[in-house]
Coordinates of C-alpha atoms in Angstrom, one line a residue:
X1 CA -0.5 -23.1 4.6
X2 CA -1.7 -20.8 1.8
X3 CA -5.1 -20.3 3.6
X4 CA -3.3 -19.3 6.8
X5 CA -1.1 -16.8 4.8
X6 CA -4.3 -15.2 3.3
X7 CA -5.9 -14.9 6.7
X8 CA -2.8 -13.3 8.2
X9 CA -2.5 -10.7 5.5
X10 CA -6.2 -10.1 5.4
X11 CA -5.8 -8.0 8.5
X12 CA -3.4 -5.6 6.8
X13 CA -6.0 -3.0 5.6
X14 CA -7.4 -2.6 9.1
X15 CA -3.9 -2.1 10.5
X16 CA -3.2 0.4 7.8
X17 CA -6.3 2.4 8.7
X18 CA -5.3 2.5 12.3
X19 CA -1.8 3.7 11.5
X20 CA -3.0 6.5 9.2
X21 CA -5.5 7.7 11.9
X22 CA -2.6 8.3 14.4
X23 CA -1.9 12.0 14.9
X24 CA 1.0 13.5 12.9
X25 CA 3.3 16.3 13.9
X26 CA 2.5 19.6 12.2
X27 CA 5.7 21.4 12.9
X28 CA 8.6 20.8 10.6
X29 CA 11.8 19.6 12.3
X30 CA 14.7 22.0 12.5
X31 CA 17.1 22.1 9.5
X32 CA 20.0 19.6 10.1
X33 CA 23.5 21.0 10.8
X34 CA 26.9 19.4 10.3
X35 CA 28.3 18.0 13.6
X36 CA 31.8 19.2 12.6
X37 CA 31.5 22.8 11.2
X38 CA 27.9 23.6 12.0
X39 CA 27.0 24.2 8.3
X40 CA 23.6 23.6 6.8
X41 CA 23.1 20.1 5.3
X42 CA 21.3 19.2 2.1
X43 CA 18.1 17.2 2.1
X44 CA 17.8 13.5 1.8
X45 CA 17.2 12.3 5.3
X46 CA 18.1 8.7 5.7
X47 CA 20.7 8.7 3.0
X48 CA 24.5 8.9 3.6
X49 CA 25.4 12.6 3.7
X50 CA 28.6 14.5 3.5
X51 CA 28.8 18.1 4.6
X52 CA 29.1 20.3 1.5
X53 CA 31.4 22.7 3.4
X54 CA 33.9 20.5 5.3
X55 CA 33.1 17.1 3.7
X56 CA 32.6 15.4 7.0
X57 CA 30.5 12.3 7.0
X58 CA 27.2 12.7 8.9
X59 CA 25.6 10.2 11.2
X60 CA 22.9 7.9 9.8
X61 CA 19.2 8.6 10.5
X62 CA 17.6 6.5 13.3
X63 CA 15.2 4.6 11.0
X64 CA 16.1 5.1 7.3
X65 CA 14.1 3.7 4.5
X66 CA 16.1 0.7 3.3
X67 CA 14.6 0.8 -0.2
X68 CA 15.5 4.5 -0.6
X69 CA 19.0 3.8 0.9
X70 CA 19.7 1.3 -1.8
X71 CA 18.0 3.3 -4.6
X72 CA 15.0 0.9 -5.1
X73 CA 11.3 1.5 -5.4
X74 CA 9.1 0.2 -2.6
X75 CA 8.1 -2.9 -4.3
X76 CA 8.4 -6.6 -3.8
X77 CA 9.9 -7.0 -7.3
X78 CA 13.4 -5.6 -7.4
X79 CA 16.1 -5.3 -9.9
X80 CA 18.8 -7.5 -8.2
X81 CA 21.6 -6.2 -10.3
X82 CA 20.7 -2.6 -9.5
X83 CA 20.5 -3.5 -5.9
X84 CA 24.0 -5.1 -6.0
X85 CA 25.5 -2.1 -7.9
X86 CA 24.1 0.4 -5.3
X87 CA 25.4 -1.8 -2.5
X88 CA 28.9 -2.0 -3.9
X89 CA 29.0 1.8 -4.6
X90 CA 27.9 2.6 -1.0
X91 CA 30.3 0.2 0.5
X92 CA 33.2 1.7 -1.4
X93 CA 32.3 5.2 -0.3
X94 CA 31.5 4.4 3.3
X95 CA 33.9 1.6 4.2
X96 CA 35.8 2.3 7.5
X97 CA 39.2 1.8 5.8
X98 CA 38.6 5.1 3.9
X99 CA 38.2 7.0 7.2
X100 CA 41.3 5.7 9.1
X101 CA 42.8 9.3 9.2
X102 CA 39.5 11.1 10.0
X103 CA 38.3 12.1 13.5
X104 CA 37.1 9.3 15.7
X105 CA 33.5 10.5 15.5
X106 CA 33.6 10.3 11.8
X107 CA 35.2 6.8 11.9
X108 CA 32.4 5.7 14.2
X109 CA 29.8 7.1 11.7
X110 CA 31.5 5.2 8.9
X111 CA 31.2 2.0 10.8
X112 CA 27.5 2.6 11.5
X113 CA 26.8 3.5 7.8
X114 CA 28.6 0.4 6.6
X115 CA 26.7 -1.9 9.0
X116 CA 23.4 -0.3 8.0
X117 CA 24.2 -0.7 4.3
X118 CA 24.9 -4.4 4.9
X119 CA 21.7 -4.8 6.8
X120 CA 19.7 -3.1 4.0
X121 CA 21.3 -5.3 1.4
X122 CA 20.6 -8.5 3.2
X123 CA 17.0 -7.5 4.0
X124 CA 16.1 -6.5 0.5
X125 CA 18.0 -9.4 -1.2
X126 CA 16.0 -12.1 0.5
X127 CA 12.4 -12.3 -0.7
X128 CA 11.0 -13.2 2.7
X129 CA 12.7 -10.5 4.7
X130 CA 11.9 -8.0 1.9
X131 CA 8.2 -8.9 2.1
X132 CA 8.2 -8.6 5.9
X133 CA 9.9 -5.3 5.7
X134 CA 7.3 -4.0 3.2
X135 CA 4.6 -5.0 5.7
X136 CA 6.5 -3.2 8.5
X137 CA 6.7 0.0 6.4
X138 CA 2.9 -0.1 5.9
X139 CA 2.3 -0.4 9.6
X140 CA 1.6 -4.2 9.6
X141 CA 3.4 -6.1 12.3
X142 CA 4.0 -9.7 11.4
X143 CA 2.4 -12.3 13.7
X144 CA 4.7 -13.8 16.3
X145 CA 5.1 -17.5 16.8
X146 CA 3.6 -17.2 20.2
X147 CA 0.5 -15.2 19.1
X148 CA -2.6 -16.7 20.8
X149 CA -4.6 -16.3 17.5
X150 CA -2.0 -18.2 15.4
X151 CA -3.7 -20.7 13.0
X152 CA -3.4 -24.2 14.7
X153 CA -3.5 -26.0 11.3
X154 CA -0.7 -23.9 10.0
X155 CA 1.4 -24.4 13.1
X156 CA 0.8 -28.2 13.0
X157 CA 1.9 -28.3 9.4
X158 CA 5.1 -26.4 10.2
X159 CA 5.8 -28.8 13.1
X160 CA 5.3 -31.8 10.9
X161 CA 7.7 -30.5 8.2
X162 CA 10.3 -29.7 10.9
X163 CA 10.0 -33.2 12.2
X164 CA 10.5 -34.7 8.8
X165 CA 13.5 -32.5 8.1
X166 CA 15.1 -33.6 11.4
X167 CA 14.5 -37.3 11.0
X168 CA 14.4 -38.1 7.4
X169 CA 17.3 -38.7 5.0
X170 CA 15.1 -40.0 2.2
X171 CA 15.7 -38.0 -0.9
X172 CA 12.1 -38.4 -2.2
X173 CA 10.7 -37.0 1.0
X174 CA 13.1 -34.1 1.0
X175 CA 12.2 -33.3 -2.6
X176 CA 8.5 -33.4 -1.7
X177 CA 9.1 -30.9 1.2
X178 CA 11.2 -28.7 -1.1
X179 CA 8.3 -28.6 -3.7
X180 CA 5.8 -27.8 -1.0
X181 CA 7.9 -24.9 0.4
X182 CA 8.5 -23.5 -3.0
X183 CA 4.8 -23.5 -3.8
X184 CA 3.9 -21.8 -0.5
X185 CA 6.7 -19.2 -1.0
X186 CA 5.3 -18.4 -4.5
X187 CA 1.8 -17.9 -3.0
X188 CA 3.3 -15.7 -0.2
X189 CA 5.0 -13.5 -2.8
X190 CA 1.7 -12.9 -4.6
X191 CA 0.0 -12.0 -1.4
X192 CA 2.7 -9.6 -0.3
X193 CA 2.8 -8.0 -3.7
X194 CA -0.9 -7.1 -3.2
X195 CA 0.1 -4.9 -0.2
X196 CA 0.9 -2.0 -2.5
X197 CA -2.7 -2.1 -3.8
X198 CA -4.1 -2.1 -0.3
X199 CA -1.9 0.9 0.5
X200 CA -3.0 2.7 -2.7
X201 CA -6.7 2.2 -1.9
X202 CA -6.1 3.5 1.7
X203 CA -4.5 6.6 0.3
X204 CA -7.4 7.3 -2.0
X205 CA -9.9 6.7 0.8
X206 CA -8.0 9.1 3.1
X207 CA -8.0 11.8 0.4
X208 CA -11.7 11.4 -0.1
X209 CA -12.3 12.0 3.6
X210 CA -10.3 15.2 3.7
X211 CA -12.7 18.2 3.6
X212 CA -12.3 20.5 0.5

């Protein structure tokens, strides 16, 4: 299983190069305005924003950075306590119960923000979903179960483990499976943590190619 994980993540640098080669817009988007009073909004796209003039809650961005939303660095290693504190703080500020007397549009935005914060917390709290999200941010799409190039040995091993879990009630076998899964998860964590180094090297290479 570990060899299959290495082969899967080995494609990451090529995907990153393709993502960086895509054309990028040159024109800056128009400055955001409050939906309620039309006033100019401060920076911080993707974060929950309140209008400085009328204090109306603004809608969430379409695809916010979940790490930034919860005040974390883009890293596989997270301070779980910091994550929990930020989550609770945002939920207190954005919970729909606090907007019961506000306009319907603002109530709707509160529900969207609250749902987004819950999603961000669950995504970053779980190591697997956190690692997959890091890959997504770096332009790497995780392989699907139906991919034609999926490693047959890896898929066979997964099927065998599923069969043992479905049929066996033997504690020794279950403990053996648990140990195997923990070992593979630790290896996966190490491989995913290397993604930031791949991204850093890609940035350096891109800067080298930019003419002076």
